[in-house]
Tab-separated table of N, CA, C and O in Angstrom:
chain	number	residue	atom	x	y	z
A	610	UNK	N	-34.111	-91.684	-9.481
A	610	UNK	CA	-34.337	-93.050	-9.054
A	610	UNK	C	-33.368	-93.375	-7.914
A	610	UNK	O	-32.192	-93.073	-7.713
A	611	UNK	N	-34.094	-93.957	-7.370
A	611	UNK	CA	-32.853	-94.396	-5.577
A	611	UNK	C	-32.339	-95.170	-5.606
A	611	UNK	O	-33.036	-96.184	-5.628
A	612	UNK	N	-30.737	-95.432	-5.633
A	612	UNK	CA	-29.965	-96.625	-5.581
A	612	UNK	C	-29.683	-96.972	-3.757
A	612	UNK	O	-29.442	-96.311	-2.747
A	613	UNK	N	-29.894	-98.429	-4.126
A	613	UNK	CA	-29.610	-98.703	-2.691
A	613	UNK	C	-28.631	-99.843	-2.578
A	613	UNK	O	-28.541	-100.832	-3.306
A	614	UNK	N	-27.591	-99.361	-1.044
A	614	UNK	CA	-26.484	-100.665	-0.950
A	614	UNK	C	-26.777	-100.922	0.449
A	614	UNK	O	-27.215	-100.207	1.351
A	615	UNK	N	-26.401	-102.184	0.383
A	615	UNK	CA	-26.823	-102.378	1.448
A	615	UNK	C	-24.960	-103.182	2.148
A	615	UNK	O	-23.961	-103.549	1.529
A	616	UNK	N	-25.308	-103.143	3.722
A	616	UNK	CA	-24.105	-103.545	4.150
A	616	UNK	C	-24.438	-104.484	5.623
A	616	UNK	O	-25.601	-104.744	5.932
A	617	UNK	N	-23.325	-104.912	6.412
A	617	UNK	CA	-23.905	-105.353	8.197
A	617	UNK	C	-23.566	-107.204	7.830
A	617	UNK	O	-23.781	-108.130	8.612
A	618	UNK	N	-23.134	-107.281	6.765
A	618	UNK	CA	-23.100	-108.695	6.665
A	618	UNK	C	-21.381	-109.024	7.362
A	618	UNK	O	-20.478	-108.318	7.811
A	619	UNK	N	-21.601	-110.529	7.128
A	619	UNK	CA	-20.570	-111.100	7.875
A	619	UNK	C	-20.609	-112.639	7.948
A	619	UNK	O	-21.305	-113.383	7.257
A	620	UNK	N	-19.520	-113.060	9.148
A	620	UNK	CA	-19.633	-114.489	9.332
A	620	UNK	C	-19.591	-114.516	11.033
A	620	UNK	O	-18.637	-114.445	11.808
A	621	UNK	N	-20.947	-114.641	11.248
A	621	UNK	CA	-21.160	-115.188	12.737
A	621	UNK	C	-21.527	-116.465	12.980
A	621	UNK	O	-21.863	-117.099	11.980
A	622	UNK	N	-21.569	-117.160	14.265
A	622	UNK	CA	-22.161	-118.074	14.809
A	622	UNK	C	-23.444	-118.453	14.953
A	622	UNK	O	-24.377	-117.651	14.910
A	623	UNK	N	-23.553	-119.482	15.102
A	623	UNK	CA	-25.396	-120.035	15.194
A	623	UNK	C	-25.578	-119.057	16.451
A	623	UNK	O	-24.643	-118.852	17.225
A	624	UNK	N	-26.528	-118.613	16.568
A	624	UNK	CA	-27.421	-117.770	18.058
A	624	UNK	C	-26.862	-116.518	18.072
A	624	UNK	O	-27.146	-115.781	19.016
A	625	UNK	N	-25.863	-115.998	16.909
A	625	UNK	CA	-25.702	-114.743	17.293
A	625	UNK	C	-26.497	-114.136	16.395
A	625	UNK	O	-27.224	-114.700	15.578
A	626	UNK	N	-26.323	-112.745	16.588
A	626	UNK	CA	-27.086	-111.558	15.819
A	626	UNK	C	-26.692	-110.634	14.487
A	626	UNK	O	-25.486	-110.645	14.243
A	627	UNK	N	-27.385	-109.960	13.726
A	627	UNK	CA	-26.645	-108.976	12.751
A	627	UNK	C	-27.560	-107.933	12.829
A	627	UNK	O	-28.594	-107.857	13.494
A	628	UNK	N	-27.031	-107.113	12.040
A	628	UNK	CA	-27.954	-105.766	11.808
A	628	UNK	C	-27.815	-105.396	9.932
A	628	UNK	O	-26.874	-104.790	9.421
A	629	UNK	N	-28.467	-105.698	9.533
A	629	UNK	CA	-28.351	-105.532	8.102
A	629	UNK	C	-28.878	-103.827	7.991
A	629	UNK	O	-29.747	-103.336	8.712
A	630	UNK	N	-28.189	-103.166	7.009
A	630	UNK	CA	-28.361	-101.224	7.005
A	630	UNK	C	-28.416	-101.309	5.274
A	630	UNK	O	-27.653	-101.919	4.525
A	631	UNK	N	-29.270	-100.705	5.034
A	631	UNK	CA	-29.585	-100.152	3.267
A	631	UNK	C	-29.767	-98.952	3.193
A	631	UNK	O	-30.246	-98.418	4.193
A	632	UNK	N	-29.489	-98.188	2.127
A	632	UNK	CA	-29.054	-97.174	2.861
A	632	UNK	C	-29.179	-96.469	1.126
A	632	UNK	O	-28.468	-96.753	0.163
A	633	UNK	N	-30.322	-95.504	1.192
A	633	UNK	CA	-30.624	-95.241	-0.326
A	633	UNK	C	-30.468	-93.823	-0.640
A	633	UNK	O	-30.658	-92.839	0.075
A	634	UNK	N	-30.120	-93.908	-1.740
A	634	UNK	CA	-29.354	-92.340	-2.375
A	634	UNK	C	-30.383	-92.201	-3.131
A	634	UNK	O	-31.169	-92.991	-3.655
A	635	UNK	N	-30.194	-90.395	-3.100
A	635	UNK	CA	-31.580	-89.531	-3.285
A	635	UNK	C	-32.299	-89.044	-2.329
A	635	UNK	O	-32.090	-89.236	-1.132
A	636	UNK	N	-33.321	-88.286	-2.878
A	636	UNK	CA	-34.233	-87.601	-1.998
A	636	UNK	C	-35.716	-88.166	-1.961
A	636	UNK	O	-36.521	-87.394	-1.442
A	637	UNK	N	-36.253	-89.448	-2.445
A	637	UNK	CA	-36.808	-90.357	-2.824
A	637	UNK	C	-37.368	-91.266	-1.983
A	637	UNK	O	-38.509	-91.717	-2.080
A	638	UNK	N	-36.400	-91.582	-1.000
A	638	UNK	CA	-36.362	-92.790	-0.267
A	638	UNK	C	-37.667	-93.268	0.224
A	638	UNK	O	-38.060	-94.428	0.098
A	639	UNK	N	-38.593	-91.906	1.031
A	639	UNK	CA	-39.308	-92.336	1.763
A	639	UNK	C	-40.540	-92.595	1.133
A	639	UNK	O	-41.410	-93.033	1.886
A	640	UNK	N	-40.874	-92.427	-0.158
A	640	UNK	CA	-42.046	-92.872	-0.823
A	640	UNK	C	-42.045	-94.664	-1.252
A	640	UNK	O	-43.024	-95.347	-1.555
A	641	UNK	N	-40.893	-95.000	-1.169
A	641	UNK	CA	-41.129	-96.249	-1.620
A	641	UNK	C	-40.974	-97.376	-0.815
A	641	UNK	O	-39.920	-97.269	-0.190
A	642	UNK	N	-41.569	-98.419	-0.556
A	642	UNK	CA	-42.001	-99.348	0.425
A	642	UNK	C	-40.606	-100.093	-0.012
A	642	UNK	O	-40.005	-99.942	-1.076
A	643	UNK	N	-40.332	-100.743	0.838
A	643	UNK	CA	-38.925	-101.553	1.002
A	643	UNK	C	-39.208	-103.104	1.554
A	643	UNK	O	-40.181	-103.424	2.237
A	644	UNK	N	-38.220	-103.934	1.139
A	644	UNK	CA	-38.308	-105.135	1.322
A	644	UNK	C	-36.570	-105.695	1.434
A	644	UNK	O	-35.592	-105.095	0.989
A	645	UNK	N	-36.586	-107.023	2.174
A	645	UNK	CA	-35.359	-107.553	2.109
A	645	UNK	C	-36.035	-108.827	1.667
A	645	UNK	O	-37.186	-109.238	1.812
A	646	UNK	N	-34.860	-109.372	1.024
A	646	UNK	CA	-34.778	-110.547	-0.023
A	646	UNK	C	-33.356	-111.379	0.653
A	646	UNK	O	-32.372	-110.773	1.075
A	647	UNK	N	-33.500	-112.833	0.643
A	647	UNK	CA	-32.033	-113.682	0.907
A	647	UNK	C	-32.244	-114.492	-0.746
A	647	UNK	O	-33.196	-114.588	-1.520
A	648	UNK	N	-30.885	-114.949	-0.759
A	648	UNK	CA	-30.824	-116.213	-2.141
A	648	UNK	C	-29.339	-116.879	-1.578
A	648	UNK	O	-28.250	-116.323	-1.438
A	649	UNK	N	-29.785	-118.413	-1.294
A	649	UNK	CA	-28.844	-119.347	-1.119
A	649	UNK	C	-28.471	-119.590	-2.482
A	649	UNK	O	-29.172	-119.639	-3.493
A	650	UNK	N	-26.741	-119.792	-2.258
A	650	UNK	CA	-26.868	-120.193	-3.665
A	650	UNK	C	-27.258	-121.690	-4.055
A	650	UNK	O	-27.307	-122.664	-3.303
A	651	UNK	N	-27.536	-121.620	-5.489
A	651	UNK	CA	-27.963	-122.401	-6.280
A	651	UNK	C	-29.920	-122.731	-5.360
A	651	UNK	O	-30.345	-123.837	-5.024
A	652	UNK	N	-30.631	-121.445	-5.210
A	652	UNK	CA	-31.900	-121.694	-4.625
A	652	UNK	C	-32.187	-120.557	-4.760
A	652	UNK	O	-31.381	-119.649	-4.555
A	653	UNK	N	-33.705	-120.333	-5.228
A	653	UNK	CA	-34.638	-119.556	-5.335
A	653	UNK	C	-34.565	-118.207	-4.152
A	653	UNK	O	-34.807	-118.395	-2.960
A	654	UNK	N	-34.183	-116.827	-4.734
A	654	UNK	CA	-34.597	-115.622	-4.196
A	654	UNK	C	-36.102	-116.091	-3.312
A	654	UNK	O	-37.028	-116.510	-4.007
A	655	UNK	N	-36.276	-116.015	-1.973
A	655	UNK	CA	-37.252	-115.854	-0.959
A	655	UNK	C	-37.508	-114.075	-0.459
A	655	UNK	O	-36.685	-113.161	-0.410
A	656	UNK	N	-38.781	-114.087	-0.184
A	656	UNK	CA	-38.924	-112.671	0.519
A	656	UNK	C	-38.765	-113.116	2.176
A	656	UNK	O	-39.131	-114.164	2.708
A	657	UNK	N	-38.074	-111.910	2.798
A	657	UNK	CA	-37.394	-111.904	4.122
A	657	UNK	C	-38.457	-111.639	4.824
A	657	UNK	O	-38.966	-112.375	5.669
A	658	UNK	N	-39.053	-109.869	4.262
A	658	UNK	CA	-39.741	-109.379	5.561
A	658	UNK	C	-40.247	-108.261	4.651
A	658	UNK	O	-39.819	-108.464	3.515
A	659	UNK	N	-41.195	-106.864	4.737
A	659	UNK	CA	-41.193	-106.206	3.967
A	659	UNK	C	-41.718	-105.016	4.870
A	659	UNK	O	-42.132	-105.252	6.004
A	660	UNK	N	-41.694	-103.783	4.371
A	660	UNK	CA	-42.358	-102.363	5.383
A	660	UNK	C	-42.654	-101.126	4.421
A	660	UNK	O	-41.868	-100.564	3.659
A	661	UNK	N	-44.159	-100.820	4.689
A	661	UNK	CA	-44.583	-99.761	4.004
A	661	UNK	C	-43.502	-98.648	4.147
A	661	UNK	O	-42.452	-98.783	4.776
A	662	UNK	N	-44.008	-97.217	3.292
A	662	UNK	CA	-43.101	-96.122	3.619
A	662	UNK	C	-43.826	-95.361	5.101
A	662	UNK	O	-43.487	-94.294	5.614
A	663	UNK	N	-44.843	-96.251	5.519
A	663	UNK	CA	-45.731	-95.632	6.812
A	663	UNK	C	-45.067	-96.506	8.371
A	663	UNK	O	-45.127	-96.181	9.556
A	664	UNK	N	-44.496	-97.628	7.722
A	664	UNK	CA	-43.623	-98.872	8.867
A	664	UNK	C	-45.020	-99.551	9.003
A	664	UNK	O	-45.300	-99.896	10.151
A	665	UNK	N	-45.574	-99.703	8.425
A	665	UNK	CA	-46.270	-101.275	8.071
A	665	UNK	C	-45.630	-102.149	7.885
A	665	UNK	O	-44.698	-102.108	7.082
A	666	UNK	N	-45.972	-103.299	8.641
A	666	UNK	CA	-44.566	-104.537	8.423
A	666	UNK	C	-44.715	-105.788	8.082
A	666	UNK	O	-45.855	-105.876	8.537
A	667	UNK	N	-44.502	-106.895	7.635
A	667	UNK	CA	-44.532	-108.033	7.267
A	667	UNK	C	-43.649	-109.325	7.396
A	667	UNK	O	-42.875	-109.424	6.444
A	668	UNK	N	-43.612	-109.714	7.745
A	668	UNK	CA	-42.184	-110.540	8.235
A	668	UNK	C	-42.612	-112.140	7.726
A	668	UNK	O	-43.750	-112.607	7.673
A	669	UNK	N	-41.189	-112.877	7.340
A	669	UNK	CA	-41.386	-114.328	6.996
A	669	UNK	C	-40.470	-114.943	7.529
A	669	UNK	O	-39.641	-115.604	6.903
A	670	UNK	N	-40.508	-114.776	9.011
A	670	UNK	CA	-39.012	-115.263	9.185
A	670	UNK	C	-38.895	-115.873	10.969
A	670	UNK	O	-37.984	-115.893	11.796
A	671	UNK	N	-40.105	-116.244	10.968
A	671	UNK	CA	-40.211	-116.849	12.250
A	671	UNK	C	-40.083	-116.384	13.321
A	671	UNK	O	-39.919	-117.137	14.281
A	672	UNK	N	-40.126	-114.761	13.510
A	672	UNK	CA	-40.325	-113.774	14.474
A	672	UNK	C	-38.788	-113.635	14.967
A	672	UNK	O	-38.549	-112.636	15.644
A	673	UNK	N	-37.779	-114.478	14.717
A	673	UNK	CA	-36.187	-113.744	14.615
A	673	UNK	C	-35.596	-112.943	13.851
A	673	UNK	O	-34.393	-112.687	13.822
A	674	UNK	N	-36.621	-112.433	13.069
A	674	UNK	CA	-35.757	-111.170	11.724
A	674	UNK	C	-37.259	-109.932	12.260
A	674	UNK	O	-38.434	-110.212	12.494
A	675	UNK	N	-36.674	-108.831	12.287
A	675	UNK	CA	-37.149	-107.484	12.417
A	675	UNK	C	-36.534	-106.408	11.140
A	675	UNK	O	-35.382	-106.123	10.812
A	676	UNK	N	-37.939	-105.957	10.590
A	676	UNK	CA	-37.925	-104.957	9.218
A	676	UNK	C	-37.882	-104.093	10.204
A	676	UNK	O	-38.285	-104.434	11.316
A	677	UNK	N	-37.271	-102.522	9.919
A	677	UNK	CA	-37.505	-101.324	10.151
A	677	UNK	C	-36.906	-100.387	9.194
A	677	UNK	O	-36.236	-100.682	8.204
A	678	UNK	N	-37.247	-99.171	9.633
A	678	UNK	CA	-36.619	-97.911	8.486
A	678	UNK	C	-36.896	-96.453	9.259
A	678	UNK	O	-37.755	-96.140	10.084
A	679	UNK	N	-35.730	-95.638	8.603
A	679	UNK	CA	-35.518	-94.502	9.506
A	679	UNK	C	-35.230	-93.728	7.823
A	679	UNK	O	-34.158	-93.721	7.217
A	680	UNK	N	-36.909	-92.964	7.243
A	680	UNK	CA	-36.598	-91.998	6.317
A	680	UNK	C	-35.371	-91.063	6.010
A	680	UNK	O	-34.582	-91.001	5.067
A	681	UNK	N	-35.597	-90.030	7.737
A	681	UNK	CA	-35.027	-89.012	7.519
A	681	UNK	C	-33.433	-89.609	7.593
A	681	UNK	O	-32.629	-88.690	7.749
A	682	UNK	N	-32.804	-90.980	7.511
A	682	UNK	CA	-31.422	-91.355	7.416
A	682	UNK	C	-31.465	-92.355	6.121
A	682	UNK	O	-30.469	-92.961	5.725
A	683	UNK	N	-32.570	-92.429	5.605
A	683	UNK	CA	-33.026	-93.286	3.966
A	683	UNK	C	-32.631	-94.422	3.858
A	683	UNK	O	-32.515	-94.928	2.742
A	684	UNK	N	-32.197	-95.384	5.484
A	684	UNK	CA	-32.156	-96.705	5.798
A	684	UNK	C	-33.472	-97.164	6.177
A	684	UNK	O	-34.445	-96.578	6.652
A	685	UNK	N	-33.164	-98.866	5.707
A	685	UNK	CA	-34.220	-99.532	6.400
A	685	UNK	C	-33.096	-100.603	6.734
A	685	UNK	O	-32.064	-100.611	6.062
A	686	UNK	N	-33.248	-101.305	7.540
A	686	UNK	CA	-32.834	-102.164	8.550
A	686	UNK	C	-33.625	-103.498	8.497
A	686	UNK	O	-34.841	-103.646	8.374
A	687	UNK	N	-32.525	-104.559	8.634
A	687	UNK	CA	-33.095	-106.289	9.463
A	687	UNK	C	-31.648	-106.720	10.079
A	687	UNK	O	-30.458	-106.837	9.784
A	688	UNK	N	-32.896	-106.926	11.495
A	688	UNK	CA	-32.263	-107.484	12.570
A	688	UNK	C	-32.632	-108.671	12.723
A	688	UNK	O	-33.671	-109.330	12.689
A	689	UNK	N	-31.482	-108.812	12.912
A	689	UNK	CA	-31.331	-110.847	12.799
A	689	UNK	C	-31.078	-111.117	13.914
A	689	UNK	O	-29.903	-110.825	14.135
A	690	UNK	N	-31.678	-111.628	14.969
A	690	UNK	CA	-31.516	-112.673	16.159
A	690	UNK	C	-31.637	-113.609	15.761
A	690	UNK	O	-32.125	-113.781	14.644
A	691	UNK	N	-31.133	-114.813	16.727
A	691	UNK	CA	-30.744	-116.429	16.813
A	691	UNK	C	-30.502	-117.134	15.144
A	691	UNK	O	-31.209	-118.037	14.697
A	692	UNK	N	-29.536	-116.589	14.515
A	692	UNK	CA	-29.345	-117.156	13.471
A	692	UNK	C	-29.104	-118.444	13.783
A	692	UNK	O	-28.855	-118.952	14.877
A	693	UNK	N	-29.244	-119.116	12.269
A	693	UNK	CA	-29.324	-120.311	12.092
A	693	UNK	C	-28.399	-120.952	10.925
A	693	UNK	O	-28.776	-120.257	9.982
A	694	UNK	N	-27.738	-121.553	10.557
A	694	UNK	CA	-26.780	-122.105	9.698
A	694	UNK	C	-27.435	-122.108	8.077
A	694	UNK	O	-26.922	-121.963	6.967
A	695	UNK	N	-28.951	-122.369	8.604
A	695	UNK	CA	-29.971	-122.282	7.241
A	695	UNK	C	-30.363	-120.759	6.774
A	695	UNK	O	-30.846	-120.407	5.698
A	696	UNK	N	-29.985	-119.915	7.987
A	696	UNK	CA	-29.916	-118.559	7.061
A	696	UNK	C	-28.794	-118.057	6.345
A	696	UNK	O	-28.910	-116.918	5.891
A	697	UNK	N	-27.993	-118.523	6.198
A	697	UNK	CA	-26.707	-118.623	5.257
A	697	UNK	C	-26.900	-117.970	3.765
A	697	UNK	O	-27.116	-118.827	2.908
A	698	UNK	N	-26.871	-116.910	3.392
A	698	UNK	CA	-27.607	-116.494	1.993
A	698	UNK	C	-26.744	-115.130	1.660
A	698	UNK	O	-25.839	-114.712	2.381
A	699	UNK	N	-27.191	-114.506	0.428
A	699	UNK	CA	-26.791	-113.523	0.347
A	699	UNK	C	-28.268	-112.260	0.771
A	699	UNK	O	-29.423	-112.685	0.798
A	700	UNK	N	-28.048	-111.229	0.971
A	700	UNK	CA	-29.499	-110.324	1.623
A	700	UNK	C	-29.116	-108.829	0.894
A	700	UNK	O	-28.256	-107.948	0.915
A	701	UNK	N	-30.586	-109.256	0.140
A	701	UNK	CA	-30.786	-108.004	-0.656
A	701	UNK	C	-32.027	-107.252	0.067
A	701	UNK	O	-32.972	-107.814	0.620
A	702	UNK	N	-31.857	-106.116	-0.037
A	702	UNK	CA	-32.748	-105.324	-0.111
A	702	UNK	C	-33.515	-104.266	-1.104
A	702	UNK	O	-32.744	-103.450	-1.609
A	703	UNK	N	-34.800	-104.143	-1.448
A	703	UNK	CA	-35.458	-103.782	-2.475
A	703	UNK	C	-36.320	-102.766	-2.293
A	703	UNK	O	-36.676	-102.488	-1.148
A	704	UNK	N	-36.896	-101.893	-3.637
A	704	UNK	CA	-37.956	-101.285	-3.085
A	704	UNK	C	-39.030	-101.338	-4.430
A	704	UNK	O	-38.789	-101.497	-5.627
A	705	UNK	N	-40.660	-101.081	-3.500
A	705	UNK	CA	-40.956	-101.441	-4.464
A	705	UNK	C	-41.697	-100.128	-5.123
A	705	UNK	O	-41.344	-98.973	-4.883
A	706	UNK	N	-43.065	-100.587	-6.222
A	706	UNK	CA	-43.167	-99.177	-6.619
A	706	UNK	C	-43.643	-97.874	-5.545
A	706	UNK	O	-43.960	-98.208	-4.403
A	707	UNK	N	-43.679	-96.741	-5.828
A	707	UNK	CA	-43.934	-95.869	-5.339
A	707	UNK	C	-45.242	-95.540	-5.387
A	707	UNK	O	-45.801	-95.402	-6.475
A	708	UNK	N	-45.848	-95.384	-4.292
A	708	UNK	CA	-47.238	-95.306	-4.478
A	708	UNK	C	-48.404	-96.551	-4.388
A	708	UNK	O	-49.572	-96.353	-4.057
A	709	UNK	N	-47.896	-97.720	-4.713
A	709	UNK	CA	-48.469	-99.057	-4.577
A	709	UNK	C	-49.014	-99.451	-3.221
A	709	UNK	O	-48.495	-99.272	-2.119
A	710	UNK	N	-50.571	-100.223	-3.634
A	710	UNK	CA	-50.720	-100.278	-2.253
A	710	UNK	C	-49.390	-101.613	-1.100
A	710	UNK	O	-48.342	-102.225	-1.306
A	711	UNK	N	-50.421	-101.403	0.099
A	711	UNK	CA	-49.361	-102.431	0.593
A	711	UNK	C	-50.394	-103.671	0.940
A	711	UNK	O	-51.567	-103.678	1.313
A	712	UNK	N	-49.349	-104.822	0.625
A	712	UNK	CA	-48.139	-104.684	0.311
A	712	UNK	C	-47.950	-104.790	-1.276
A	712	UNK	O	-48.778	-105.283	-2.041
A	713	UNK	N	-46.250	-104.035	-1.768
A	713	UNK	CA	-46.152	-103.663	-2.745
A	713	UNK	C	-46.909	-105.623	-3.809
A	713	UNK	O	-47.207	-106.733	-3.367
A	714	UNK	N	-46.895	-105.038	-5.177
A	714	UNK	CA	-47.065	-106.173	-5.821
A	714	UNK	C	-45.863	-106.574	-6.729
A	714	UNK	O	-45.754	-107.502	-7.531
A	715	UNK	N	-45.116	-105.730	-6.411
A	715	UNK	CA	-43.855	-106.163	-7.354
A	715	UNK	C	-42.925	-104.877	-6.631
A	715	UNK	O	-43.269	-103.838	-6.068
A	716	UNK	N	-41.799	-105.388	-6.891
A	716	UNK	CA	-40.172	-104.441	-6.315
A	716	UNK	C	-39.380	-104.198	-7.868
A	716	UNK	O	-39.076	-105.165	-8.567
A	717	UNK	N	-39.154	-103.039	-8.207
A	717	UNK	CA	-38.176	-102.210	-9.505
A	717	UNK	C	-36.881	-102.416	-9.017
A	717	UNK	O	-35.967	-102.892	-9.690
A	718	UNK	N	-36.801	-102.070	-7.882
A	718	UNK	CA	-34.995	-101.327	-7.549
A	718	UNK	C	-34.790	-102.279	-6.895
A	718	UNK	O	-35.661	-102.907	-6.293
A	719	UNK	N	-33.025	-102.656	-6.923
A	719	UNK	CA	-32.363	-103.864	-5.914
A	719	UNK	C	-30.753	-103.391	-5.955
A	719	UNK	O	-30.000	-103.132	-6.894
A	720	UNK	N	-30.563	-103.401	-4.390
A	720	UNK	CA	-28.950	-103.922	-4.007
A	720	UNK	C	-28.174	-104.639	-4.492
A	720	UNK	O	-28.509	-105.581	-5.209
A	721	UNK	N	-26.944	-104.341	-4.197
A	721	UNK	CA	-26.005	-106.181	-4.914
A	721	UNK	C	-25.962	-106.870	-3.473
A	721	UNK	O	-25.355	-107.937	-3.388
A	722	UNK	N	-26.438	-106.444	-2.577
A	722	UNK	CA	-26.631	-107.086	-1.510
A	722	UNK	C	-25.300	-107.425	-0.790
A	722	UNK	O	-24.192	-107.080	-1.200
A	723	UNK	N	-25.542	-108.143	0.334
A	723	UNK	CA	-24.508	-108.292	1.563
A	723	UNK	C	-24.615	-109.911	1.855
A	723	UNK	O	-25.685	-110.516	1.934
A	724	UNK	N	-23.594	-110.371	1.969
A	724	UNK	CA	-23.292	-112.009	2.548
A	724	UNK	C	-23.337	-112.118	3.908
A	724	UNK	O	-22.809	-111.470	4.813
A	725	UNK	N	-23.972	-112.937	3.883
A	725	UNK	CA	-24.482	-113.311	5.452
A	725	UNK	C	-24.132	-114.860	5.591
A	725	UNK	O	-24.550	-115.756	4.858
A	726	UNK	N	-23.300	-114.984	6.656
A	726	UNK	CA	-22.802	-116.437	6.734
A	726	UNK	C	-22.961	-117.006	7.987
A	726	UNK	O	-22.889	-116.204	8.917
A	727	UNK	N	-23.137	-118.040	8.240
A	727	UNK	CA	-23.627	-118.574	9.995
A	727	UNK	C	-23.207	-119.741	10.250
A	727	UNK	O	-24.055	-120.587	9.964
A	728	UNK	N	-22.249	-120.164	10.672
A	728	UNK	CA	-21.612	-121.395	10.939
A	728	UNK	C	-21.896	-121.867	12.397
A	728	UNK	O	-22.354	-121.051	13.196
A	729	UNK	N	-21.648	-123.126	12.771
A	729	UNK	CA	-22.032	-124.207	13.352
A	729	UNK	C	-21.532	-124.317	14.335
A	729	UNK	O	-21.772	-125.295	15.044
């Protein structure tokens, strides 16, 4: 089973950028479709963005967040342009089952995720 951590967080400014990196152990990685997740606290886990294991992609994020993934390094990636003070969250990344069509219908595996902070 693939554990994944994820890292790239921080405390930037409104309009700057991040690169969020997950980064999954095993030999596994590339069968299972991946997703990033934020949770403000005290507010409901939202889905970010999501990408087959083929880079089929899905995004919820107002065309400033970019899903990607690089198998043969068993990362997937979100790139964050023009943050916003309201993306302030913690960012998990997930995967879901193996084999499921896309997009997945449910995610098994999760990060403890990375803090992402954006001040004013």
């Amino acid at each position: 089973q693939v554990q994944l951590v994820e890292s790239g967080g921080g405390v930037v400014q409104a309009g700057d950028s991040l690169r969020l990196s997950c980064v999954g152990s095993g030999r596994t990685f590339s069968y299972f479709p991946m997703g990033w997740f934020r949770q403000a606290p005290g507010k409901e886990r939202e889905f970010v963005a999501g990408i087959s294991r083929n880079g089929d992609r899905r995004d919820s994020a107002q065309g400033r967040f970019t899903i990607s993934r690089d198998n043969a390094k068993n990362t997937v990636y979100l790139q964050m342009d023009s943050l916003k003070p309201e993306d302030t969250a913690v960012y998990s990344c997930a995967a879901g089952t193996a084999g499921d069509s896309w997009p997945p219908s449910r995610y098994i595996i999760w990060g403890q995720g990375t803090q992402v902070t954006v001040s004013s």
